[in-house]
Tab-separated table of C-alpha atoms in Angstrom:
chain	number	residue	atom	x	y	z
A	1	UNK	CA	132.391	118.126	60.032
A	2	UNK	CA	134.415	116.746	62.831
A	3	UNK	CA	132.296	114.171	64.952
A	4	UNK	CA	133.845	115.931	68.311
A	5	UNK	CA	132.147	119.113	66.678
A	6	UNK	CA	128.822	117.772	66.664
A	7	UNK	CA	129.051	117.228	70.670
A	8	UNK	CA	130.808	120.055	71.812
A	9	UNK	CA	131.922	119.046	75.692
A	10	UNK	CA	130.667	115.743	75.003
A	11	UNK	CA	133.288	113.825	73.343
A	12	UNK	CA	132.803	110.804	74.755
A	13	UNK	CA	129.747	110.092	71.916
A	14	UNK	CA	131.286	111.490	68.992
A	15	UNK	CA	131.475	107.981	67.444
A	16	UNK	CA	127.565	108.370	66.861
A	17	UNK	CA	126.610	109.864	63.123
A	18	UNK	CA	124.085	111.111	62.104
A	19	UNK	CA	123.188	108.615	60.047
A	20	UNK	CA	120.321	105.916	61.315
A	21	UNK	CA	116.728	105.794	61.463
A	22	UNK	CA	115.125	107.285	64.975
A	23	UNK	CA	112.035	108.090	66.536
A	24	UNK	CA	110.101	111.703	67.127
A	25	UNK	CA	112.956	112.326	68.981
A	26	UNK	CA	115.880	112.716	66.092
A	27	UNK	CA	112.646	114.932	64.144
A	28	UNK	CA	112.537	117.382	67.177
A	29	UNK	CA	116.143	117.338	67.739
A	30	UNK	CA	117.200	118.307	64.168
A	31	UNK	CA	114.326	120.433	63.830
A	32	UNK	CA	116.043	122.487	66.821
A	33	UNK	CA	119.882	122.277	65.732
A	34	UNK	CA	119.579	125.673	64.300
A	35	UNK	CA	118.786	127.193	67.903
A	36	UNK	CA	120.853	125.421	70.770
A	37	UNK	CA	122.045	126.441	73.353
A	38	UNK	CA	124.047	124.286	76.548
A	39	UNK	CA	124.879	126.121	79.608
A	40	UNK	CA	127.309	124.303	82.775
A	41	UNK	CA	129.333	126.534	85.186
A	42	UNK	CA	128.531	129.557	82.937
A	43	UNK	CA	129.911	128.457	79.509
A	44	UNK	CA	128.099	128.340	76.994
A	45	UNK	CA	128.527	127.486	72.969
A	46	UNK	CA	125.211	129.118	70.718
A	47	UNK	CA	124.153	127.801	67.415
A	48	UNK	CA	121.987	129.742	65.457
A	49	UNK	CA	122.665	128.737	61.455
A	50	UNK	CA	124.638	132.502	59.971
A	51	UNK	CA	127.134	132.751	63.246
A	52	UNK	CA	128.593	130.972	66.185
A	53	UNK	CA	129.438	132.440	69.199
A	54	UNK	CA	131.898	130.524	71.140
A	55	UNK	CA	132.247	130.499	74.727
A	56	UNK	CA	134.560	128.266	77.068
A	57	UNK	CA	133.308	124.973	76.565
A	58	UNK	CA	132.284	122.710	79.604
A	59	UNK	CA	134.624	119.973	80.761
A	60	UNK	CA	133.662	116.907	80.204
A	61	UNK	CA	132.942	114.480	82.808
A	62	UNK	CA	136.083	112.048	83.330
A	63	UNK	CA	136.902	109.234	86.076
A	64	UNK	CA	134.772	107.633	88.704
A	65	UNK	CA	132.574	110.911	88.197
A	66	UNK	CA	131.936	109.801	84.712
A	67	UNK	CA	131.101	106.433	85.173
A	68	UNK	CA	128.644	108.236	88.616
A	69	UNK	CA	126.734	110.361	86.551
A	70	UNK	CA	125.877	107.497	83.372
A	71	UNK	CA	124.914	105.847	86.081
A	72	UNK	CA	121.336	107.877	85.794
A	73	UNK	CA	120.965	108.704	82.557
A	74	UNK	CA	119.094	106.716	80.208
A	75	UNK	CA	121.338	103.535	79.406
A	76	UNK	CA	120.704	101.274	75.579
A	77	UNK	CA	118.427	98.984	76.847
A	78	UNK	CA	115.526	97.609	75.258
A	79	UNK	CA	113.511	99.961	77.377
A	80	UNK	CA	114.759	103.181	75.929
A	81	UNK	CA	115.141	101.967	72.658
A	82	UNK	CA	111.304	101.291	72.507
A	83	UNK	CA	110.685	104.734	73.182
A	84	UNK	CA	113.093	106.297	71.442
A	85	UNK	CA	113.943	103.949	68.447
A	86	UNK	CA	118.030	104.640	67.668
A	87	UNK	CA	120.789	104.895	69.754
A	88	UNK	CA	121.607	108.054	68.568
A	89	UNK	CA	118.219	109.412	69.841
A	90	UNK	CA	118.922	107.908	73.251
A	91	UNK	CA	122.364	109.981	73.457
A	92	UNK	CA	121.026	113.352	72.418
A	93	UNK	CA	118.693	112.458	75.426
A	94	UNK	CA	121.433	112.202	77.972
A	95	UNK	CA	122.842	115.397	76.451
A	96	UNK	CA	119.175	116.576	76.912
A	97	UNK	CA	119.195	116.021	80.482
A	98	UNK	CA	122.935	116.623	81.476
A	99	UNK	CA	121.854	120.112	79.580
A	100	UNK	CA	119.880	120.782	82.258
A	101	UNK	CA	122.160	121.191	85.111
A	102	UNK	CA	120.167	119.719	87.810
A	103	UNK	CA	120.286	115.970	89.611
A	104	UNK	CA	117.391	114.103	87.620
A	105	UNK	CA	116.969	110.111	87.316
A	106	UNK	CA	116.393	108.814	83.856
A	107	UNK	CA	113.065	106.672	84.123
A	108	UNK	CA	115.671	104.334	81.636
A	109	UNK	CA	118.606	104.449	83.565
A	110	UNK	CA	120.237	101.527	85.157
A	111	UNK	CA	120.435	103.198	88.466
A	112	UNK	CA	116.321	102.797	87.770
A	113	UNK	CA	116.289	99.880	86.591
A	114	UNK	CA	118.318	98.135	89.935
A	115	UNK	CA	116.445	100.342	91.929
A	116	UNK	CA	112.814	98.624	91.033
A	117	UNK	CA	114.454	95.849	90.911
A	118	UNK	CA	115.273	95.812	94.989
A	119	UNK	CA	112.024	97.886	95.940
A	120	UNK	CA	109.971	95.316	94.192
A	121	UNK	CA	111.858	92.473	96.645
A	122	UNK	CA	111.391	94.540	99.895
A	123	UNK	CA	107.440	94.964	98.735
A	124	UNK	CA	106.665	91.319	97.884
A	125	UNK	CA	108.972	91.140	101.774
A	126	UNK	CA	106.968	93.203	103.744
A	127	UNK	CA	103.452	92.171	102.052
A	128	UNK	CA	104.241	88.564	103.249
A	129	UNK	CA	106.097	89.628	106.183
A	130	UNK	CA	104.369	92.086	107.512
A	131	UNK	CA	100.052	90.348	108.207
A	132	UNK	CA	102.525	87.140	109.615
A	133	UNK	CA	104.283	88.995	112.578
A	134	UNK	CA	101.073	91.727	113.045
A	135	UNK	CA	98.730	88.421	113.579
A	136	UNK	CA	100.810	85.838	115.005
A	137	UNK	CA	103.012	87.300	117.245
A	138	UNK	CA	102.686	89.306	120.036
A	139	UNK	CA	106.240	90.860	121.071
A	140	UNK	CA	105.860	94.212	119.306
A	141	UNK	CA	109.433	95.273	120.912
A	142	UNK	CA	111.353	92.190	119.657
A	143	UNK	CA	114.815	94.107	118.357
A	144	UNK	CA	114.615	91.862	115.139
A	145	UNK	CA	111.103	93.228	115.035
A	146	UNK	CA	111.783	96.284	115.905
A	147	UNK	CA	114.919	97.075	112.835
A	148	UNK	CA	112.779	95.190	110.230
A	149	UNK	CA	110.551	97.354	109.929
A	150	UNK	CA	112.205	100.739	110.665
A	151	UNK	CA	114.608	99.838	107.763
A	152	UNK	CA	111.629	99.037	105.811
A	153	UNK	CA	110.122	102.324	106.540
A	154	UNK	CA	113.703	104.026	105.557
A	155	UNK	CA	113.545	102.347	102.689
A	156	UNK	CA	110.372	103.464	101.458
A	157	UNK	CA	110.763	106.656	103.128
A	158	UNK	CA	113.832	106.883	100.750
A	159	UNK	CA	112.408	106.073	97.797
A	160	UNK	CA	109.788	108.383	97.871
A	161	UNK	CA	112.678	111.424	97.583
A	162	UNK	CA	114.011	109.282	94.462
A	163	UNK	CA	110.411	109.793	92.972
A	164	UNK	CA	110.970	113.232	93.776
A	165	UNK	CA	113.891	112.940	91.037
A	166	UNK	CA	112.826	110.398	88.486
A	167	UNK	CA	111.953	112.094	85.229
A	168	UNK	CA	108.316	111.468	84.157
A	169	UNK	CA	107.354	109.573	80.947
A	170	UNK	CA	104.370	111.230	79.326
A	171	UNK	CA	101.251	109.352	78.448
A	172	UNK	CA	100.328	111.014	75.467
A	173	UNK	CA	103.779	111.373	74.643
A	174	UNK	CA	106.032	108.797	75.382
A	175	UNK	CA	108.813	110.198	73.342
A	176	UNK	CA	109.676	112.787	75.433
A	177	UNK	CA	110.846	112.511	79.337
A	178	UNK	CA	109.595	115.128	81.967
A	179	UNK	CA	113.466	115.685	83.888
A	180	UNK	CA	112.058	119.376	85.253
A	181	UNK	CA	112.062	118.832	89.406
A	182	UNK	CA	109.184	121.255	89.538
A	183	UNK	CA	107.220	119.760	87.107
A	184	UNK	CA	108.400	115.919	88.332
A	185	UNK	CA	107.365	116.749	92.018
A	186	UNK	CA	103.923	118.462	91.299
A	187	UNK	CA	103.502	115.045	88.445
A	188	UNK	CA	104.073	112.832	91.982
A	189	UNK	CA	102.425	115.183	94.738
A	190	UNK	CA	98.741	114.622	92.572
A	191	UNK	CA	99.339	111.022	91.685
A	192	UNK	CA	100.965	108.786	94.316
A	193	UNK	CA	102.474	110.538	96.952
A	194	UNK	CA	99.827	110.666	99.679
A	195	UNK	CA	99.370	107.129	99.291
A	196	UNK	CA	103.385	106.108	99.823
A	197	UNK	CA	103.515	108.674	102.268
A	198	UNK	CA	100.929	106.736	104.459
A	199	UNK	CA	102.315	103.656	103.759
A	200	UNK	CA	105.638	104.608	104.784
A	201	UNK	CA	105.303	106.359	108.082
A	202	UNK	CA	105.826	104.423	111.279
A	203	UNK	CA	102.511	105.369	112.482
A	204	UNK	CA	102.303	103.187	115.242
A	205	UNK	CA	105.598	103.465	116.436
A	206	UNK	CA	105.024	107.156	116.743
A	207	UNK	CA	101.327	106.306	118.272
A	208	UNK	CA	103.806	104.669	121.089
A	209	UNK	CA	105.794	107.094	121.637
A	210	UNK	CA	103.149	109.695	121.899
A	211	UNK	CA	101.148	108.148	124.397
A	212	UNK	CA	103.837	106.721	126.912
A	213	UNK	CA	103.037	107.217	130.428
A	214	UNK	CA	106.072	108.051	133.192
A	215	UNK	CA	105.470	107.440	136.067
A	216	UNK	CA	105.490	104.374	138.756
A	217	UNK	CA	102.853	101.857	138.843
A	218	UNK	CA	101.639	102.321	135.116
A	219	UNK	CA	101.579	98.852	134.240
A	220	UNK	CA	99.183	98.636	137.370
A	221	UNK	CA	97.031	101.568	137.150
A	222	UNK	CA	96.712	102.060	133.520
A	223	UNK	CA	96.591	97.973	132.277
A	224	UNK	CA	93.369	98.616	130.218
A	225	UNK	CA	93.903	101.918	128.283
A	226	UNK	CA	98.279	99.921	127.584
A	227	UNK	CA	95.921	96.912	126.387
A	228	UNK	CA	93.880	99.431	123.840
A	229	UNK	CA	97.044	101.537	122.668
A	230	UNK	CA	98.570	98.493	121.654
A	231	UNK	CA	95.984	96.999	119.710
A	232	UNK	CA	95.583	100.199	118.294
A	233	UNK	CA	99.172	100.009	117.269
A	234	UNK	CA	98.308	97.010	115.641
A	235	UNK	CA	95.744	98.412	113.488
A	236	UNK	CA	97.884	101.276	112.420
A	237	UNK	CA	100.433	99.320	111.712
A	238	UNK	CA	98.281	97.551	109.111
A	239	UNK	CA	98.623	100.683	107.128
A	240	UNK	CA	102.056	99.776	105.134
A	241	UNK	CA	99.718	96.855	104.038
A	242	UNK	CA	99.525	99.955	101.594
A	243	UNK	CA	102.131	99.725	99.805
A	244	UNK	CA	100.514	97.186	97.465
A	245	UNK	CA	100.008	100.015	95.441
A	246	UNK	CA	103.509	100.188	94.752
A	247	UNK	CA	103.358	96.374	94.483
A	248	UNK	CA	100.890	96.234	91.596
A	249	UNK	CA	103.138	99.595	89.461
A	250	UNK	CA	106.125	97.698	89.785
A	251	UNK	CA	104.938	94.126	88.651
A	252	UNK	CA	103.353	95.845	85.894
A	253	UNK	CA	107.099	97.844	84.977
A	254	UNK	CA	108.352	94.704	85.133
A	255	UNK	CA	105.950	92.908	82.936
A	256	UNK	CA	106.753	95.641	80.277
A	257	UNK	CA	110.207	94.821	80.619
A	258	UNK	CA	109.610	91.079	80.213
A	259	UNK	CA	107.058	91.607	77.484
A	260	UNK	CA	109.807	93.824	75.433
A	261	UNK	CA	112.219	90.583	75.964
A	262	UNK	CA	109.842	88.163	74.625
A	263	UNK	CA	109.657	90.783	71.416
A	264	UNK	CA	113.313	91.250	70.398
A	265	UNK	CA	113.603	87.229	71.357
A	266	UNK	CA	110.757	87.012	68.761
A	267	UNK	CA	112.945	88.913	66.080
A	268	UNK	CA	116.295	86.971	66.617
A	269	UNK	CA	114.454	83.914	66.594
A	270	UNK	CA	113.429	84.675	62.980
A	271	UNK	CA	117.283	84.666	61.765
A	272	UNK	CA	117.172	80.471	62.803
A	273	UNK	CA	115.187	77.570	60.786
A	274	UNK	CA	111.753	78.043	59.601
A	275	UNK	CA	110.154	75.259	62.250
A	276	UNK	CA	112.527	76.198	64.699
A	277	UNK	CA	111.531	79.665	64.530
A	278	UNK	CA	108.118	79.016	64.169
A	279	UNK	CA	108.639	76.945	67.971
A	280	UNK	CA	110.464	79.561	69.641
A	281	UNK	CA	107.592	82.018	69.092
A	282	UNK	CA	104.939	79.646	69.717
A	283	UNK	CA	106.563	78.809	73.060
A	284	UNK	CA	107.728	82.715	73.921
A	285	UNK	CA	103.998	83.552	73.089
A	286	UNK	CA	103.117	80.570	75.416
A	287	UNK	CA	105.316	82.109	78.221
A	288	UNK	CA	103.667	85.329	77.914
A	289	UNK	CA	100.072	84.247	78.422
A	290	UNK	CA	101.333	81.632	81.540
A	291	UNK	CA	103.576	85.115	82.943
A	292	UNK	CA	99.764	87.076	83.058
A	293	UNK	CA	98.032	83.812	84.327
A	294	UNK	CA	100.992	83.934	86.855
A	295	UNK	CA	100.834	87.240	88.500
A	296	UNK	CA	97.202	86.571	88.762
A	297	UNK	CA	97.384	83.533	90.845
A	298	UNK	CA	100.139	85.168	92.746
A	299	UNK	CA	97.925	87.973	93.223
A	300	UNK	CA	94.950	85.559	94.463
A	301	UNK	CA	97.416	83.929	96.869
A	302	UNK	CA	98.567	87.231	98.689
A	303	UNK	CA	94.939	87.602	98.824
A	304	UNK	CA	94.297	84.712	100.867
A	305	UNK	CA	97.707	85.340	103.025
A	306	UNK	CA	96.009	88.325	104.075
A	307	UNK	CA	92.719	86.857	104.693
A	308	UNK	CA	94.630	83.998	106.680
A	309	UNK	CA	96.132	86.286	108.475
A	310	UNK	CA	92.899	88.323	109.216
A	311	UNK	CA	91.334	85.626	110.584
A	312	UNK	CA	93.358	85.057	113.328
A	313	UNK	CA	93.955	88.649	114.051
A	314	UNK	CA	90.753	89.698	114.777
A	315	UNK	CA	89.727	86.835	117.640
A	316	UNK	CA	93.260	87.809	119.088
A	317	UNK	CA	92.409	91.996	119.174
A	318	UNK	CA	89.115	90.790	120.763
A	319	UNK	CA	91.142	88.402	123.698
A	320	UNK	CA	90.156	84.867	122.177
A	321	UNK	CA	86.157	84.425	123.060
A	322	UNK	CA	84.986	81.824	124.282
A	323	UNK	CA	83.058	81.205	120.882
A	324	UNK	CA	85.490	82.352	118.177
A	325	UNK	CA	86.761	79.906	116.105
A	326	UNK	CA	90.289	79.948	117.583
A	327	UNK	CA	89.318	79.117	120.743
A	328	UNK	CA	86.915	76.044	119.821
A	329	UNK	CA	89.847	74.459	117.827
A	330	UNK	CA	91.886	75.181	121.560
A	331	UNK	CA	94.686	77.414	119.438
A	332	UNK	CA	95.377	80.462	121.726
A	333	UNK	CA	99.033	78.446	122.859
A	334	UNK	CA	99.927	76.444	119.702
A	335	UNK	CA	102.956	77.979	117.429
A	336	UNK	CA	102.872	80.091	115.343
A	337	UNK	CA	102.792	77.342	112.451
A	338	UNK	CA	100.242	75.525	113.422
A	339	UNK	CA	98.186	78.981	113.999
A	340	UNK	CA	98.943	79.954	110.801
A	341	UNK	CA	98.222	76.782	108.820
A	342	UNK	CA	94.744	76.486	110.246
A	343	UNK	CA	93.978	80.617	109.953
A	344	UNK	CA	95.151	80.023	105.842
A	345	UNK	CA	92.957	76.700	105.557
A	346	UNK	CA	89.862	78.708	106.853
A	347	UNK	CA	90.559	81.190	104.754
A	348	UNK	CA	91.290	79.457	101.559
A	349	UNK	CA	87.918	77.245	102.241
A	350	UNK	CA	85.975	80.224	102.525
A	351	UNK	CA	87.538	81.983	99.035
A	352	UNK	CA	87.065	78.576	97.494
A	353	UNK	CA	83.454	78.320	98.476
A	354	UNK	CA	84.311	74.359	99.795
A	355	UNK	CA	83.428	74.919	103.274
A	356	UNK	CA	83.503	76.756	106.676
A	357	UNK	CA	86.922	75.397	107.803
A	358	UNK	CA	86.772	72.615	110.278
A	359	UNK	CA	84.130	74.275	111.872
A	360	UNK	CA	81.287	76.631	111.199
A	361	UNK	CA	81.409	80.018	112.084
A	362	UNK	CA	79.748	80.447	115.789
A	363	UNK	CA	79.851	84.384	116.864
A	364	UNK	CA	78.825	87.713	114.971
A	365	UNK	CA	82.533	88.271	113.954
A	366	UNK	CA	83.593	84.678	112.390
A	367	UNK	CA	79.899	85.212	110.567
A	368	UNK	CA	81.327	88.648	108.956
A	369	UNK	CA	85.212	87.483	108.488
A	370	UNK	CA	83.557	84.166	106.342
A	371	UNK	CA	81.193	86.611	104.160
A	372	UNK	CA	84.862	88.757	104.011
A	373	UNK	CA	86.250	85.876	102.335
A	374	UNK	CA	83.624	84.294	100.306
A	375	UNK	CA	83.159	87.883	98.949
A	376	UNK	CA	86.662	88.531	98.117
A	377	UNK	CA	86.969	84.418	96.914
A	378	UNK	CA	84.682	85.094	94.492
A	379	UNK	CA	85.912	88.328	93.316
A	380	UNK	CA	89.482	86.456	92.558
A	381	UNK	CA	87.742	84.165	91.083
A	382	UNK	CA	86.004	86.235	88.233
A	383	UNK	CA	88.879	87.862	87.979
A	384	UNK	CA	90.737	84.893	87.405
A	385	UNK	CA	88.307	83.217	85.375
A	386	UNK	CA	87.878	85.909	82.988
A	387	UNK	CA	91.638	86.698	82.818
A	388	UNK	CA	92.724	83.055	81.861
A	389	UNK	CA	89.717	83.476	78.711
A	390	UNK	CA	90.370	86.516	77.370
A	391	UNK	CA	94.724	84.988	77.327
A	392	UNK	CA	93.368	81.720	76.262
A	393	UNK	CA	91.776	82.716	73.217
A	394	UNK	CA	93.950	85.871	71.895
A	395	UNK	CA	96.727	83.216	72.281
A	396	UNK	CA	95.825	81.906	68.727
A	397	UNK	CA	92.642	84.594	66.988
A	398	UNK	CA	94.069	83.851	64.478
A	399	UNK	CA	92.749	80.431	64.103
A	400	UNK	CA	89.903	81.636	66.606
A	401	UNK	CA	88.434	84.119	63.853
A	402	UNK	CA	88.707	80.938	60.923
A	403	UNK	CA	86.460	78.971	62.847
A	404	UNK	CA	83.681	82.086	62.899
A	405	UNK	CA	84.533	82.666	59.025
A	406	UNK	CA	83.402	78.861	58.507
A	407	UNK	CA	80.754	78.719	60.954
A	408	UNK	CA	79.101	81.815	58.895
A	409	UNK	CA	79.895	79.672	55.959
A	410	UNK	CA	77.893	76.874	57.049
A	411	UNK	CA	75.161	79.114	58.258
A	412	UNK	CA	75.361	81.149	54.842
A	413	UNK	CA	75.340	77.801	52.319
A	414	UNK	CA	72.312	76.453	54.904
A	415	UNK	CA	70.472	79.797	54.493
A	416	UNK	CA	70.378	79.745	50.703
A	417	UNK	CA	70.093	75.264	50.780
A	418	UNK	CA	73.014	74.964	48.821
A	419	UNK	CA	73.253	71.379	47.578
A	420	UNK	CA	74.970	69.006	49.541
A	421	UNK	CA	78.099	68.624	46.115
A	422	UNK	CA	78.373	72.865	46.808
A	423	UNK	CA	78.493	72.866	50.047
A	424	UNK	CA	81.583	69.935	50.155
A	425	UNK	CA	83.238	72.073	47.457
A	426	UNK	CA	82.505	75.436	49.256
A	427	UNK	CA	83.853	73.970	52.544
A	428	UNK	CA	87.004	72.544	50.819
A	429	UNK	CA	88.008	75.972	49.314
A	430	UNK	CA	88.172	77.302	52.476
A	431	UNK	CA	90.139	75.016	53.856
A	432	UNK	CA	93.036	75.091	51.432
A	433	UNK	CA	92.918	78.778	50.723
A	434	UNK	CA	93.257	79.525	54.568
A	435	UNK	CA	94.651	76.440	55.881
A	436	UNK	CA	93.101	77.159	59.757
A	437	UNK	CA	93.845	80.429	60.207
A	438	UNK	CA	92.587	83.669	58.903
A	439	UNK	CA	94.229	87.376	58.257
A	440	UNK	CA	93.401	90.102	56.595
A	441	UNK	CA	96.736	90.036	54.181
A	442	UNK	CA	95.808	93.367	52.417
A	443	UNK	CA	95.045	95.236	56.137
A	444	UNK	CA	98.155	94.049	57.349
A	445	UNK	CA	100.586	95.028	54.471
A	446	UNK	CA	98.999	98.632	53.841
A	447	UNK	CA	99.920	99.229	57.375
A	448	UNK	CA	103.314	98.746	56.551
A	449	UNK	CA	105.911	101.103	54.506
A	450	UNK	CA	106.947	100.788	51.220
A	451	UNK	CA	109.782	99.063	51.787
A	452	UNK	CA	108.972	96.950	54.576
A	453	UNK	CA	105.956	95.734	52.271
A	454	UNK	CA	108.018	95.350	49.599
A	455	UNK	CA	110.785	92.933	51.212
A	456	UNK	CA	107.317	90.698	52.566
A	457	UNK	CA	106.532	90.316	49.095
A	458	UNK	CA	109.681	89.685	47.533
A	459	UNK	CA	109.877	87.127	50.137
A	460	UNK	CA	106.396	85.619	49.704
A	461	UNK	CA	107.012	84.822	46.281
A	462	UNK	CA	110.579	83.459	46.255
A	463	UNK	CA	108.858	79.631	45.336
A	464	UNK	CA	108.276	81.754	41.595
A	465	UNK	CA	111.608	82.897	41.797
A	466	UNK	CA	113.233	80.831	41.907
A	467	UNK	CA	111.239	77.946	39.900
A	468	UNK	CA	110.446	79.817	36.945
A	469	UNK	CA	113.362	80.026	34.375
A	470	UNK	CA	112.258	82.209	33.279
A	471	UNK	CA	112.917	85.104	35.848
A	472	UNK	CA	115.765	83.262	37.649
A	473	UNK	CA	118.308	86.016	35.792
A	474	UNK	CA	115.714	88.571	36.118
A	475	UNK	CA	116.864	92.314	37.326
A	476	UNK	CA	115.678	93.155	41.427
A	477	UNK	CA	113.536	96.315	39.953
A	478	UNK	CA	112.127	93.975	37.485
A	479	UNK	CA	110.929	91.339	39.540
A	480	UNK	CA	109.834	93.813	42.385
A	481	UNK	CA	107.557	95.238	40.096
A	482	UNK	CA	106.321	92.047	39.207
A	483	UNK	CA	105.449	91.051	42.661
A	484	UNK	CA	103.611	93.788	43.294
A	485	UNK	CA	100.719	92.970	40.754
A	486	UNK	CA	100.981	89.749	42.261
A	487	UNK	CA	97.163	88.777	43.405
A	488	UNK	CA	96.775	85.117	44.998
A	489	UNK	CA	94.001	83.265	43.793
A	490	UNK	CA	92.683	79.460	44.778
A	491	UNK	CA	91.167	77.393	42.090
A	492	UNK	CA	89.670	73.741	42.987
A	493	UNK	CA	90.149	70.797	40.301
A	494	UNK	CA	88.081	71.433	37.370
A	495	UNK	CA	88.318	74.911	37.290
A	496	UNK	CA	89.364	76.832	34.184
A	497	UNK	CA	91.418	79.982	34.481
A	498	UNK	CA	91.156	80.888	30.970
A	499	UNK	CA	89.589	78.899	27.547
A	500	UNK	CA	91.694	78.340	24.537
A	501	UNK	CA	91.851	81.026	21.677
A	502	UNK	CA	90.580	83.484	24.272
A	503	UNK	CA	92.255	87.243	24.587
A	504	UNK	CA	93.915	87.990	27.540
A	505	UNK	CA	95.806	90.447	29.456
A	506	UNK	CA	96.624	88.294	32.512
A	507	UNK	CA	99.567	86.419	33.256
A	508	UNK	CA	99.216	83.355	35.656
A	509	UNK	CA	102.071	81.331	38.102
A	510	UNK	CA	100.271	78.021	38.497
A	511	UNK	CA	101.511	76.338	41.730
A	512	UNK	CA	100.703	72.340	42.305
């Protein structure tokens, strides 16, 4: 069968044959190949297994338009290969997206990848710059500040539109991506839409525009009301900090992509030397652990940054009372860098529970802010300690399981009151058999496919095949059957395998 006829209207995919592995998408697409229809621009082609009704084929996309459309289609990246399992399945997903006839962004596309990267950088900048600008700068109508806010709000509003046109990975079936616009909109409205919308709207500027008074002498007659409006506008601008939810989502997505890169590097490192691959795998596993700890540390620093800005913002909104910590330290007229440094020092002192800063709280407001910082610091410390402990334990789980098993053996020997000589031999047996690491090898091999299990057994028994003259020229099938029957057993000096002149159906390979 001609390769071009496999994908009518898409000759650029004719090079992908049906041979090769795939995921569940391949099986689903093969099962539905007897009833397949593709519609675009009034032309269609229908296949039913008995007859073929030909209609005008769609025109293949060429040139700039084709390259533009491929940006929004799933690309051959690690995420798409993880979801679909093969290049052919990714190609079929592209065809499924094109057959819908609507503009939808695939979550595995290049556009979504780079868009998420840009949004991640913009979110980090917003979550750092916004608290500083709100707390330490009084000129809310500065051109640069208004430009930054309006540009950020516009990009985040565009992100909402992009989310309405981005496919959704199903949690129960990751191989099937929702590409219907109605289903995408319904799912987004039920999840993150309202939080994203509130954090993207310029509520502070809308509030100022709504309460703008027209007339002469407004600065004199309504000075108190105008000051309250400005303070409320500052509080409304804090709503933008709800963008933290987006940051968490994007960080989780990028962490998943990073873990995929680590797994692929582990596979490629297995092709090198044994010692080099082992050291590379250990390094990459350590990198993944430190990456998660680094994310947690960055989150703690961000909370400390927010707490420091809040320490100065609240006295600023109150007009710097004489008993506030800002007035006591005479920081009202200092530059913003000095104000921020003292505020951050005060907040970190509370969060790390090492003191109250330069002076203890003198007012009720400072006392409540101090308690809030202490609670947030204690929570972050508990989360960091728990995550770090779990990550360190999971870094070398086999060695930890070995130590637990040895501990159980020691308790068993003590419970049975075994003699010291027997205890020594039992301890040496476990040390030589497991060599500091414990694996449930039978369970691991049973979970593998037959072909993969066969390859693992052949690799682990390669020393027997190469060193035993009887098997050096043996047939491959014979060696495979023989390795399937082998069982590992550990013998200590002085143990008898079999006595002479005794019948035995066992065959022993002795490795020294």
